[in-house]
Structures are given as structure tokens and as C-alpha cells.
CSV table of C-alpha atoms in Angstrom, one decimal:
chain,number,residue,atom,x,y,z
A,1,UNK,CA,0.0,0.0,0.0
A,2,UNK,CA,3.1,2.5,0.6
A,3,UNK,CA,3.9,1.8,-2.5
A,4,UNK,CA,0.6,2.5,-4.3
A,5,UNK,CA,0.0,5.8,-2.3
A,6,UNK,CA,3.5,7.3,-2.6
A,7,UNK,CA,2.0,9.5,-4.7
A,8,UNK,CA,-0.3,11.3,-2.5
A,9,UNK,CA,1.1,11.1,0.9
A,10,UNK,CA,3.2,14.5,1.3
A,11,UNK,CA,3.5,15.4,5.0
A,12,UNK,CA,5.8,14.9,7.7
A,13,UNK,CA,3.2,12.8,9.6
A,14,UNK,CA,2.2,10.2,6.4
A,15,UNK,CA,4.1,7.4,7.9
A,16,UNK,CA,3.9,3.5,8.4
A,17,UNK,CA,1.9,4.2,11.2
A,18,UNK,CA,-0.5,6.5,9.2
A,19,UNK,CA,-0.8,4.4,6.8
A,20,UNK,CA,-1.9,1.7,8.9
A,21,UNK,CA,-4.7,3.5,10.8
A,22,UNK,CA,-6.5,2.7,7.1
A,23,UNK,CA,-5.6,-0.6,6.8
A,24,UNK,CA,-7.0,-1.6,9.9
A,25,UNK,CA,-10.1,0.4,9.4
A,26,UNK,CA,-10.6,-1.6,6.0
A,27,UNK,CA,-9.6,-5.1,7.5
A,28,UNK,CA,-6.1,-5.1,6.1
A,29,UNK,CA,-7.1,-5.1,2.4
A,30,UNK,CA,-5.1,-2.4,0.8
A,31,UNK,CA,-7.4,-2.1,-2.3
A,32,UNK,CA,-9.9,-1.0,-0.2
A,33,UNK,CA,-7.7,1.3,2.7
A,34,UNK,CA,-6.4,3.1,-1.2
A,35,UNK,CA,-9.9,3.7,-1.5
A,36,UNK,CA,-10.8,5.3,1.6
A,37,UNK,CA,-7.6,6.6,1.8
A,38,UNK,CA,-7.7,8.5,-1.0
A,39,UNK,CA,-11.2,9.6,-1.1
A,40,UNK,CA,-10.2,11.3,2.6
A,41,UNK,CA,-7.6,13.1,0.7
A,42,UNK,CA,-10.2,14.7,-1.5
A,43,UNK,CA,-12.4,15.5,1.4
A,44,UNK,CA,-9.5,17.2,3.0
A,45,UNK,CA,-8.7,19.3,-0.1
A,46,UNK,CA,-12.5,20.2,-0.2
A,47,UNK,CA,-12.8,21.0,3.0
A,48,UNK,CA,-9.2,22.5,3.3
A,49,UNK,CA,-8.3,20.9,6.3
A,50,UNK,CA,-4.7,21.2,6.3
A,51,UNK,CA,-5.2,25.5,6.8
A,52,UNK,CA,-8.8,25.0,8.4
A,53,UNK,CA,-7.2,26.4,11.6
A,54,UNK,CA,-6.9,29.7,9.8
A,55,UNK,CA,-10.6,29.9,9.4
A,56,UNK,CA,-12.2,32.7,11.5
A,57,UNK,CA,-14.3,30.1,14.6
A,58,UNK,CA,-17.8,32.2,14.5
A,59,UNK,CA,-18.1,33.4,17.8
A,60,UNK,CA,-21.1,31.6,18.7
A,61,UNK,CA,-18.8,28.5,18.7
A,62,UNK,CA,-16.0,30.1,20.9
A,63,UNK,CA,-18.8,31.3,23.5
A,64,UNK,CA,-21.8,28.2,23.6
A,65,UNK,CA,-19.5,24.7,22.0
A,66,UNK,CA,-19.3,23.0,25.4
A,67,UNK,CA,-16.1,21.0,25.3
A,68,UNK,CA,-12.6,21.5,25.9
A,69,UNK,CA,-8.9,19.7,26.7
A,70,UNK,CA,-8.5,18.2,30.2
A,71,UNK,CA,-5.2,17.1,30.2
A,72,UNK,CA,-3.3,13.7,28.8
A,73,UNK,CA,-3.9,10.1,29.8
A,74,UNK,CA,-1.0,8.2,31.3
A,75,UNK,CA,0.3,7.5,28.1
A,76,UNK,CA,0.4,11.2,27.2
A,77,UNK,CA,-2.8,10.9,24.9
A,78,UNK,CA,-5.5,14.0,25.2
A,79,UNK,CA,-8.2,13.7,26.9
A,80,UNK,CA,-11.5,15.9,25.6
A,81,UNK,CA,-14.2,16.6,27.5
A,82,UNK,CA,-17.9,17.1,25.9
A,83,UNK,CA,-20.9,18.3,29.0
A,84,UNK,CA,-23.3,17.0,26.2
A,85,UNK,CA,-26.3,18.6,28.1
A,86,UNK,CA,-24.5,22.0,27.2
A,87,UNK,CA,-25.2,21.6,23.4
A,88,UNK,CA,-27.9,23.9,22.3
A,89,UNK,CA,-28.6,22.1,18.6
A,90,UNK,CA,-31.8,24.5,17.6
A,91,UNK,CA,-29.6,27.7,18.7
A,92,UNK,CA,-26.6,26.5,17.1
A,93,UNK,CA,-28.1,25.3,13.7
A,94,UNK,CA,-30.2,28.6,14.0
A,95,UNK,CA,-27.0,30.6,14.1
A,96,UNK,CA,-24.2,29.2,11.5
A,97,UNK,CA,-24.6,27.4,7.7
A,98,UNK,CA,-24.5,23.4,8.1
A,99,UNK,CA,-21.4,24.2,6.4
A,100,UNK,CA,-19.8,26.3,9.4
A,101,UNK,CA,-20.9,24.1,11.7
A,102,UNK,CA,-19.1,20.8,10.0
A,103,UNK,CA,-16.1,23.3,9.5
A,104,UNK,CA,-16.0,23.8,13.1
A,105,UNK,CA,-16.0,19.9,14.0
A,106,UNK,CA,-13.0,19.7,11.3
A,107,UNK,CA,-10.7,22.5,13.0
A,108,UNK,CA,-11.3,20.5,16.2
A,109,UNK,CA,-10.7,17.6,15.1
A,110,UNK,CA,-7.6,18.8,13.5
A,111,UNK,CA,-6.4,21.0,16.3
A,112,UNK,CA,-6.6,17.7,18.6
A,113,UNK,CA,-4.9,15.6,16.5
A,114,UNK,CA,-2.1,18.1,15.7
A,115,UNK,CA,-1.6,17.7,19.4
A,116,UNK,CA,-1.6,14.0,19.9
A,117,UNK,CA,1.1,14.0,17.1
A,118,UNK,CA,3.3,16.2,19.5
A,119,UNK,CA,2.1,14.4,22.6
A,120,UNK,CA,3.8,11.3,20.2
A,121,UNK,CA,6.7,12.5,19.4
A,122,UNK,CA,7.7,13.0,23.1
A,123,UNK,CA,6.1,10.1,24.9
A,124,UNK,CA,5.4,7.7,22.1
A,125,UNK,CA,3.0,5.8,19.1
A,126,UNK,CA,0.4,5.3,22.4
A,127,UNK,CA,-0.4,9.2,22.6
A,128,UNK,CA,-1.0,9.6,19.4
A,129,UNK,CA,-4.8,8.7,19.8
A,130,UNK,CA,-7.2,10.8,21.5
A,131,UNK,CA,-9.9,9.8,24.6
A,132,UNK,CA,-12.7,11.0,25.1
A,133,UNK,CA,-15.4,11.2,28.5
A,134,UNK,CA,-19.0,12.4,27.3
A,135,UNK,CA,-21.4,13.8,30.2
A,136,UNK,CA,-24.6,12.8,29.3
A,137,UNK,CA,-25.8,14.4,32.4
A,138,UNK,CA,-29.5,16.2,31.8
A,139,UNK,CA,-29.5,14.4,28.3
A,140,UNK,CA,-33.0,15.4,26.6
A,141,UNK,CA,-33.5,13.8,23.2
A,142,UNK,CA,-36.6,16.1,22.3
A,143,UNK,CA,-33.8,18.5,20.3
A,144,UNK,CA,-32.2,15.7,18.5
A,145,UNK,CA,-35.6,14.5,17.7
A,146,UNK,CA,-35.9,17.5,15.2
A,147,UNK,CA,-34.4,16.2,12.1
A,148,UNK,CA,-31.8,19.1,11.2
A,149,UNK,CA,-30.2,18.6,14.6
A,150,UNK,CA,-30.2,14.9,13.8
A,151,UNK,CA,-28.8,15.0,10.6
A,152,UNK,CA,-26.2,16.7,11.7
A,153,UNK,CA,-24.7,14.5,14.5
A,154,UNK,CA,-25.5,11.8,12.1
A,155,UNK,CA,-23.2,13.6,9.1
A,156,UNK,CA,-20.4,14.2,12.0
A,157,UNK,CA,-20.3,10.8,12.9
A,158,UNK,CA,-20.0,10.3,8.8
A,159,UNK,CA,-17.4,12.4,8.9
A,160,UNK,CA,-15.2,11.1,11.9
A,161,UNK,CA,-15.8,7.4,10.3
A,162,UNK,CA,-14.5,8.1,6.8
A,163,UNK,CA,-11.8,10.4,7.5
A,164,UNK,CA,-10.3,9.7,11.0
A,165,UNK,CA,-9.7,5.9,11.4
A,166,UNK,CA,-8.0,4.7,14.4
A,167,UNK,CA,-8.0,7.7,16.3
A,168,UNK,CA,-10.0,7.0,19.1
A,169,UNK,CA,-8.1,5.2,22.2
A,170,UNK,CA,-11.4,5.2,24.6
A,171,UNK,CA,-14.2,7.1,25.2
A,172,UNK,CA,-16.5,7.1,28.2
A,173,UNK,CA,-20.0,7.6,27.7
A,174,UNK,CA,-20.8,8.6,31.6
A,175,UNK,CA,-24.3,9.8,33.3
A,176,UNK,CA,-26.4,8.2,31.0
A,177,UNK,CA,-30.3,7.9,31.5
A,178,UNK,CA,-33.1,5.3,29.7
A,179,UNK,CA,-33.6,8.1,27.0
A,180,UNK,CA,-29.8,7.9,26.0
A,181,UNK,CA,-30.4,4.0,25.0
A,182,UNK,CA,-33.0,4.8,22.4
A,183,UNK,CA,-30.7,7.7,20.7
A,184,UNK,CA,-27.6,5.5,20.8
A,185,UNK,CA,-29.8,2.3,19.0
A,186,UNK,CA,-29.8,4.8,16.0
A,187,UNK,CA,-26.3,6.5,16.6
A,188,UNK,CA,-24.7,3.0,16.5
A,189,UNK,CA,-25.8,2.0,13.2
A,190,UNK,CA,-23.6,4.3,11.6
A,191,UNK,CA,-20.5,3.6,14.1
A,192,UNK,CA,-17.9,0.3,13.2
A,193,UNK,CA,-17.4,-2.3,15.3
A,194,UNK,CA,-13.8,-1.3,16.6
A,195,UNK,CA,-15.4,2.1,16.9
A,196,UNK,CA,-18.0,0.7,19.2
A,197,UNK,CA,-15.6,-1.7,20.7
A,198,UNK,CA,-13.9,1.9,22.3
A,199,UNK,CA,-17.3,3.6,23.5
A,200,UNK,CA,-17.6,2.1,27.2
A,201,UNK,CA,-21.6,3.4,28.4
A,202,UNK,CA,-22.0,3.9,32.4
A,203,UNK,CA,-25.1,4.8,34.3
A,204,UNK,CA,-25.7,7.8,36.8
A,205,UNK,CA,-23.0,5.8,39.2
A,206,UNK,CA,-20.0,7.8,40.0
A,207,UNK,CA,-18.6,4.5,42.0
A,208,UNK,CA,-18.4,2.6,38.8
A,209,UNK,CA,-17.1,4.8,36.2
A,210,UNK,CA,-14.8,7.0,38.0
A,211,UNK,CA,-12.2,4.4,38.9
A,212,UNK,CA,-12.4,3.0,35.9
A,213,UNK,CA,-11.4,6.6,34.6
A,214,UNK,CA,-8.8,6.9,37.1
A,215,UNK,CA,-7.0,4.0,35.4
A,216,UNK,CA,-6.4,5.5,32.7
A,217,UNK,CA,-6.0,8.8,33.5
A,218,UNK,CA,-4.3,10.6,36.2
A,219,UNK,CA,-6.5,12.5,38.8
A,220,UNK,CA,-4.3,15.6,38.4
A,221,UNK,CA,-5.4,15.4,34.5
A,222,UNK,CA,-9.7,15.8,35.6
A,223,UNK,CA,-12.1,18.2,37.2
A,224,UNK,CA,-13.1,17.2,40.4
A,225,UNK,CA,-16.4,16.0,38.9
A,226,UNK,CA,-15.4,13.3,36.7
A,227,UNK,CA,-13.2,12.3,39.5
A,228,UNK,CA,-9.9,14.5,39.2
A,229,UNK,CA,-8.6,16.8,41.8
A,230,UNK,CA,-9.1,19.9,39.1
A,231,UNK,CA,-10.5,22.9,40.1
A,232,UNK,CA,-10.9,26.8,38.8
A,233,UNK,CA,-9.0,29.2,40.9
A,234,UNK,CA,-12.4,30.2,42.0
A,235,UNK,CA,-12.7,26.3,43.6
A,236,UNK,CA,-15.5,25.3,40.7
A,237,UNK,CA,-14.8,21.6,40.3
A,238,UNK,CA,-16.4,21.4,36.8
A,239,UNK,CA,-13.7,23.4,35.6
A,240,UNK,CA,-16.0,26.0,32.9
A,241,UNK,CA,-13.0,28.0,32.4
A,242,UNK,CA,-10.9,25.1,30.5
A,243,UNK,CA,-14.1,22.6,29.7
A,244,UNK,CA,-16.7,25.1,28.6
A,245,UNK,CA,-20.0,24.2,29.7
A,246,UNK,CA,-22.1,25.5,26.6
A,247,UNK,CA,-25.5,26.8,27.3
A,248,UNK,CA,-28.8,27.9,25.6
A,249,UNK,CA,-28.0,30.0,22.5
A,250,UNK,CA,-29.5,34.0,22.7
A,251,UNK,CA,-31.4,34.8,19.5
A,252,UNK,CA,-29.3,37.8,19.1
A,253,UNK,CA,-26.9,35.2,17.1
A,254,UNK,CA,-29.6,33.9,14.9
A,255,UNK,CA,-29.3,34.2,11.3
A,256,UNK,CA,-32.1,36.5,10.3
A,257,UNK,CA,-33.5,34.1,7.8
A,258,UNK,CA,-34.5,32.0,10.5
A,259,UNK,CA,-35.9,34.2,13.3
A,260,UNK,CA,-39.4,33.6,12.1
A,261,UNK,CA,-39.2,29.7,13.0
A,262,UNK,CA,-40.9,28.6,16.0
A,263,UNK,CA,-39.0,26.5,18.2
A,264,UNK,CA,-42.0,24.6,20.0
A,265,UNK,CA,-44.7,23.4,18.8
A,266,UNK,CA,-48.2,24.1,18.7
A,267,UNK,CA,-51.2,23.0,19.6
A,268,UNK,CA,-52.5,22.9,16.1
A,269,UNK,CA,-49.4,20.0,15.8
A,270,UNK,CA,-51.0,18.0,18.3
A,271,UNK,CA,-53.9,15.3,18.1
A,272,UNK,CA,-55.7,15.6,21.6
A,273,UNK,CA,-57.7,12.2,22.8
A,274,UNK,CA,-59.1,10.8,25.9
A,275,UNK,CA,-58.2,7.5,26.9
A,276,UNK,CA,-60.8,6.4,29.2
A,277,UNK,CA,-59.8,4.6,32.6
A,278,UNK,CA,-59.7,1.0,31.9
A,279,UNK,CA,-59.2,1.2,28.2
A,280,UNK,CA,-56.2,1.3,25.8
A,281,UNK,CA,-55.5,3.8,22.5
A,282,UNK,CA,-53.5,1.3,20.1
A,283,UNK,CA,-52.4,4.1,17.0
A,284,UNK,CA,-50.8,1.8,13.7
A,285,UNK,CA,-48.2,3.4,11.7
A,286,UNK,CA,-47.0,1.3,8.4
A,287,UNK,CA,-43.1,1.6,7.7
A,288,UNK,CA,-42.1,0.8,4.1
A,289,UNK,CA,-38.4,1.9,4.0
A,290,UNK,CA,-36.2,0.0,6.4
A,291,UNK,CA,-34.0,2.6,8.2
A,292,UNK,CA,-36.8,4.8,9.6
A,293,UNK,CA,-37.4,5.9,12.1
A,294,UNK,CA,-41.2,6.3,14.4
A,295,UNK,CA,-40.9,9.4,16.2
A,296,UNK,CA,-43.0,10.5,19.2
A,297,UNK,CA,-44.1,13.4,21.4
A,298,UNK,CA,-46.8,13.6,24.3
A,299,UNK,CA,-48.0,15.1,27.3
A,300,UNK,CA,-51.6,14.8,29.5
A,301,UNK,CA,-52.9,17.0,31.6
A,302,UNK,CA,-52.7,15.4,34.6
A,303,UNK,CA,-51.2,12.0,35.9
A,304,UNK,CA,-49.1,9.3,34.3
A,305,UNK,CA,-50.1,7.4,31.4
A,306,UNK,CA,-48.2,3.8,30.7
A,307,UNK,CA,-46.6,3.9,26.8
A,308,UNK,CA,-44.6,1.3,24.5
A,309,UNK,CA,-44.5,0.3,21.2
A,310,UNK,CA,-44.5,-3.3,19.3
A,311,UNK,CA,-44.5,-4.4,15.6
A,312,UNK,CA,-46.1,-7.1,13.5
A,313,UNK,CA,-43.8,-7.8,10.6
A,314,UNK,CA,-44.8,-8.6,6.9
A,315,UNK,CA,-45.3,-12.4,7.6
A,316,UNK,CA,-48.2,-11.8,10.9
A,317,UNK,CA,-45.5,-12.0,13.7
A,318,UNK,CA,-45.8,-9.2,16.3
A,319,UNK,CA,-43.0,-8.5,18.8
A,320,UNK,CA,-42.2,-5.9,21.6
A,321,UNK,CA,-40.3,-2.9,20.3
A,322,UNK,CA,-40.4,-1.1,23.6
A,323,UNK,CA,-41.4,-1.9,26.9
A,324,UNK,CA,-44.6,-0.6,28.0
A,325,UNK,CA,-44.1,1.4,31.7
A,326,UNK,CA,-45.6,3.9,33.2
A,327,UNK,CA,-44.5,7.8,32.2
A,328,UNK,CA,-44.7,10.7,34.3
A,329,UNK,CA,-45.6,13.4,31.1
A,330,UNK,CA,-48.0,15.6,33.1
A,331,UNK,CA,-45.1,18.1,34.4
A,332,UNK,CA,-42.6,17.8,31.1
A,333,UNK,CA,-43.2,16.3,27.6
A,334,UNK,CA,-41.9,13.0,26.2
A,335,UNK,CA,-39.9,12.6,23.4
A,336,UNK,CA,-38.8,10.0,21.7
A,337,UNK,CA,-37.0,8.0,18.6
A,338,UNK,CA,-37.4,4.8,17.5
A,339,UNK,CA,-34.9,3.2,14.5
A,340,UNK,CA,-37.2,0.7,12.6
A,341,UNK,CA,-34.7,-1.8,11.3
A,342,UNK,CA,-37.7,-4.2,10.0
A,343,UNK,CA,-40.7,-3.4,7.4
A,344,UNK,CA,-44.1,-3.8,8.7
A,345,UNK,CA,-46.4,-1.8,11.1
A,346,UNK,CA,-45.3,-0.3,14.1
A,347,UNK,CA,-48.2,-0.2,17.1
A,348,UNK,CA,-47.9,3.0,19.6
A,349,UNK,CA,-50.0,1.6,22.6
A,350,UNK,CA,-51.1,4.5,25.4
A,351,UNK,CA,-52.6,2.3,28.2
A,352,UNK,CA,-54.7,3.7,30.9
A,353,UNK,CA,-56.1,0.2,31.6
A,354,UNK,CA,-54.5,0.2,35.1
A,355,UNK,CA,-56.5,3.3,36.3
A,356,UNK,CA,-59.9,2.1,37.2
A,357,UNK,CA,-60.7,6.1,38.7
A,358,UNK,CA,-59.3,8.6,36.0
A,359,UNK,CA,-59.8,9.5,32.1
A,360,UNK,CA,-56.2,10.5,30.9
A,361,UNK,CA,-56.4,13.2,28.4
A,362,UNK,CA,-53.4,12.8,25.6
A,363,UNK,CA,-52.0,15.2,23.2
A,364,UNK,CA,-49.8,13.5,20.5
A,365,UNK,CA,-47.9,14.1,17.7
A,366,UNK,CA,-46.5,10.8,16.1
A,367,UNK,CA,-45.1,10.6,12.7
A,368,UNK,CA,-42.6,8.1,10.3
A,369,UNK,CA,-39.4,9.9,9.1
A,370,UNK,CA,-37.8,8.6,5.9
A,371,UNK,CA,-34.2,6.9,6.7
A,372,UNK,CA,-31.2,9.2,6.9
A,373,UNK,CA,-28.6,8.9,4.1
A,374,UNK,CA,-26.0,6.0,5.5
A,375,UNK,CA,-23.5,6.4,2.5
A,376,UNK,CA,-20.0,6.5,4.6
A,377,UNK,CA,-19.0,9.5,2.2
A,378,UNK,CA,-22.0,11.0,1.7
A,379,UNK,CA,-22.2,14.2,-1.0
A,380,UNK,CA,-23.8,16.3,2.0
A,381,UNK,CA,-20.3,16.6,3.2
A,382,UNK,CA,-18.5,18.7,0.5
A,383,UNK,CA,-18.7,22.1,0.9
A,384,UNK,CA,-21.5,24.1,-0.7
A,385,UNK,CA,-22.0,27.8,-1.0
């Protein structure tokens, strides 16, 4: 393979252990690593990745991107920090082009990478990969739910896959709630298996994931709250002033194009039933493209309401899709994404058959959304003006 791509590898960093990062991710076949390898090489010339650093960072991403550089693992590898509850998706994609906001996920990818090659040079090949820890503390699907946002984590995953192979030592996926499980069952279809092989998921149980954390990583190298000993001067142990926290996006950076949309919906968008106590509301919804996805939203007025979801495929078998349990959705909505890897019809059941007092009265907005493109390479991530 060095000797086929001689032709295109150029900078100081294109060595044998470059060039293996593609060989792996292809399974050692070198006709297909060319491939990738070079098709990367043509992203990065679209994109201009090599100078991307000396593109201006909007500074809605300098003030509201919650993430930032911790330190090194013991190996001298960075680690980077992402507060995922920080991210404000509507604000963001309300503020910047698609295209600014996959520029920005470039220049940080390339600005941590740049680094792990120092880190390399100094303490070895081990550093030259980067970890990751992702809070999913407060984690609320209802903004990825809306398509843009989900589009474009799905194209940034896309992105990572095709064009940085073999980058990621480990990443901890910490905090997470029930929600997070039905976001990652579609995130994880578009992920490889040594990529998934690196993403290690823990619960809301410091005791667990911390020392697991700590073996990797020095405590010296962490805020206090991912189990560090880091603080701000002023003694905050989530450290905002190196691991920026994010925050809800003012509308003073919209683009004025967009200021019109509404961010909520209305109640024109909902369908408002009553499920009588003792009874069930069974709602059918016919999926005819594998790969999409049922998506949900609901509230009552009052009290808890139980909610799942099965299937009954083309041949008459039916199957549980998702547990039905009792949902508190009087005080805040629910919100939800299901990926619908079979054809057939998908059943939403609302069942108030437990309450033998009270009426339940539902507003719903259900619908099907067609599958999102899975091309590894997609032609969403050249550049566009």
C-alpha cells in the first residue's frame, strides 16, 4: 500500500503508522484502505483541512460549543471533555450554515490531533490517539428529535468514520439515563465495530465509572467532577473556564433568515384524545423503508399514562419494540426516537387500563421519518456555497 499511495502522501506525519490506521479500518485489504484513503484526501482538499485552523471560529462557537482539553492520559494521549447537556442544537443550527458548523468539527478535530502527534513525538506511538469522556448528564432527546439537529450528528459521525480511522483510544460515555439507549440504538448504526468496541456506556454511578477513569487517566489530568482533583481558581470543580459548559443560545446570534421559525410546537401539531380509565389507545403506523425511524411526542394534563410500542412484521409475527411502563408526562413532555430496522407496522399503545378512577387526556404528535442517508461519504459533506 506505501507503494501504491506514494504518490499522495506529502506530510511529515504520512508514515507506516499512518498508513496503517487505514488498513485496519478496511480489515487489512489495501485495495480497499487506497480507497478510503484517497477519497479522505479529496475531502481534505474540499474542506481544506490542512489551513482549516486559519478559518475565523464564529463566535457563537467560541462562546456556547461545550467541550474543551482536560489534560493527557498516562500515556500522554488527550483527553477531551464534551458536558453534552451544554449543546444547544436549535440555537446552534439557528446561528451558522451546516457548512460552518461541519467546518468547526473539522478544525477541532484537527487541532486535537495536531496535538496527539506532539504528545507522540515525546512520549510515544500510544499518545497519538485521543480519549474521550461524554457527560450525558440532563441528556433530553426532544432537540435531536428534530431532524436538522439529527442530521447533523448523524453527518459528523460520517465524517469522523470516513476520514479519522483509528483515532479514538477510549471514550466514556458517563451519566447516561433510559432516553440515552433509544438515541444510541440509532447512533450505533452508523459507528464500526472497533469504533463501538472503544465507546464504554455507564449509568448515573460515580462508583463505577470513576475508577475505571482513574486507570487510565491521572486524577491531576480531571475536574473534580469526573473524579480528578481539578479545580478553577475560583474552587469550581467542573472546571467551565478550560471545559466550557455551553449553554442555551440568545437569538441575538440567529441568522435572520430563521428568526421567524418557532422552536416549540403548537397545539395545532397535536392530536388531543381521551383514553378512558380502563381502556387502551393502540395508534398503527406502516413503515415501508427500512432505516426509519417512528418518532414521538406527548403530554396529559394530569397524571401518568403507561406507553410502548411493538410491531407485526410482513409475515403476521408481532414482537415488543419497547417496553410498556408507566410515564410521568403531566409536568414535562416525552420525546422520543425509534430506529425501525424491519418493514411492517409499528403499534404505539397508550394504556390507561391500570386506572380504574381517571380518564387520561393525551395530546400526541407521532409521525414516520424517511431513513437518513448512510453512505460513509456522503455528497452532503462537501462544501456548498
Amino acid at each position: 500500500m506505501r507503494r501504491n499511495v506514494s504518490d499522495c502522501l506529502t506530510l511529515p506525519y504520512h508514515d507506516d503508522h499512518f498508513i496503517i490506521r487505514w488498513l485496519k479500518a478496511r480489515n487489512w485489504d489495501p485495495v480497499a484502505a487506497e480507497k478510503m484513503l484517497r477519497a479522505s484526501l479529496k475531502w481534505r482538499e474540499k474542506w481544506q483541512a490542512d489551513t482549516i485552523q486559519d478559518w475565523p471560529t464564529p463566535k457563537v462557537f467560541e462562546e456556547y460549543y461545550p467541550s474543551g482539553i482536560s489534560g493527557f492520559d498516562k500515556e500522554g494521549s488527550p483527553v477531551v471533555i464534551l458536558p453534552f447537556s451544554g449543546i444547544d442544537m436549535w440555537g446552534m443550527l439557528h446561528s451558522v450554515s451546516k457548512n460552518d458548523f461541519i467546518r468547526m468539527a473539522i478544525k477541532r478535530f484537527e487541532a486535537t490531533l495536531d496535538l496527539a502527534r506532539k504528545q507522540a513525538e515525546t512520549h510515544g506511538i500510544n499518545a497519538s490517539k485521543v480519549v474521550g469522556i461524554l457527560d450525558m448528564t440532563g441528556f433530553n432527546i426532544k432537540q435531536f428529535a428534530w431532524r436538522p439537529a439529527a442530521e447533523a450528528a448523524i453527518t459528523l459521525i460520517q465524517m469522523y468514520e470516513a476520514n479519522y480511522p483509528e483515532i479514538l483510544k477510549a471514550c466514556y460515555v458517563i451519566n447516561v439515563s433510559k432516553v440515552f439507549f433509544i438515541a444510541f440504538s440509532v447512533v450505533k448504526n452508523f459507528l464500526n465495530d472497533y469504533t463501538l468496541s472503544k465507546i464504554h456506556i455507564f449509568k448515573s454511578e460515580p462508583h463505577k465509572w470513576k475508577p475505571v477513569i482513574l486507570e487510565q487517566i491521572n486524577a491531576d489530568q480531571l475536574p473534580v467532577i469526573y473524579g480528578g482533583t481539578m479545580t478553577d481558581p475560583d474552587g469550581n470543580p467542573s472546571c467551565p473556564s478550560t471545559i466550557k459548559i455551553g449553554g442555551k443560545i440568545p437569538k441575538s446570534f440567529y441568522l435572520k433568515n430563521q428568526t421567524d421559525e418557532k422552536e416549540e410546537k403548537t397545539d395545532d401539531e397535536y392530536t388531543i384524545v381521551t383514553v378512558k380509565k380502563g381502556d387502551k389507545l393502540r395508534l398503527d403506523y406502516v413503515v415501508d423503508q427500512i432505516g426509519s425511524y417512528l418518532k414521538w411526542a406527548f403530554y396529559t394534563d394530569g397524571h401518568d399514562i403507561k406507553f410502548g410500542v411493538c410491531m407485526k412484521d410482513q409475515n403476521g409475527k408481532e414482537r415488543e419494540e419497547l417496553p410498556i411502563n408507566r410515564v410521568t408526562c403531566s409536568q414535562t413532555e416525552e420525546e422520543g426516537l425509534l430506529s425501525c430496522t424491519e418493514l411492517g407496522t409499528y403499534t404505539v399503545i397508550f394504556d390507561n387500563s391500570y386506572s380504574f378512577l381517571r380518564n387520561k387526556k393525551l395530546h400526541y404528535s407521532i409521525s414516520v421519518l424517511p431513513p437518513l442517508e448512510t453512505n460513509p461519504a456522503p455528497a452532503s459533506l462537501l462544501p456548498t456555497e
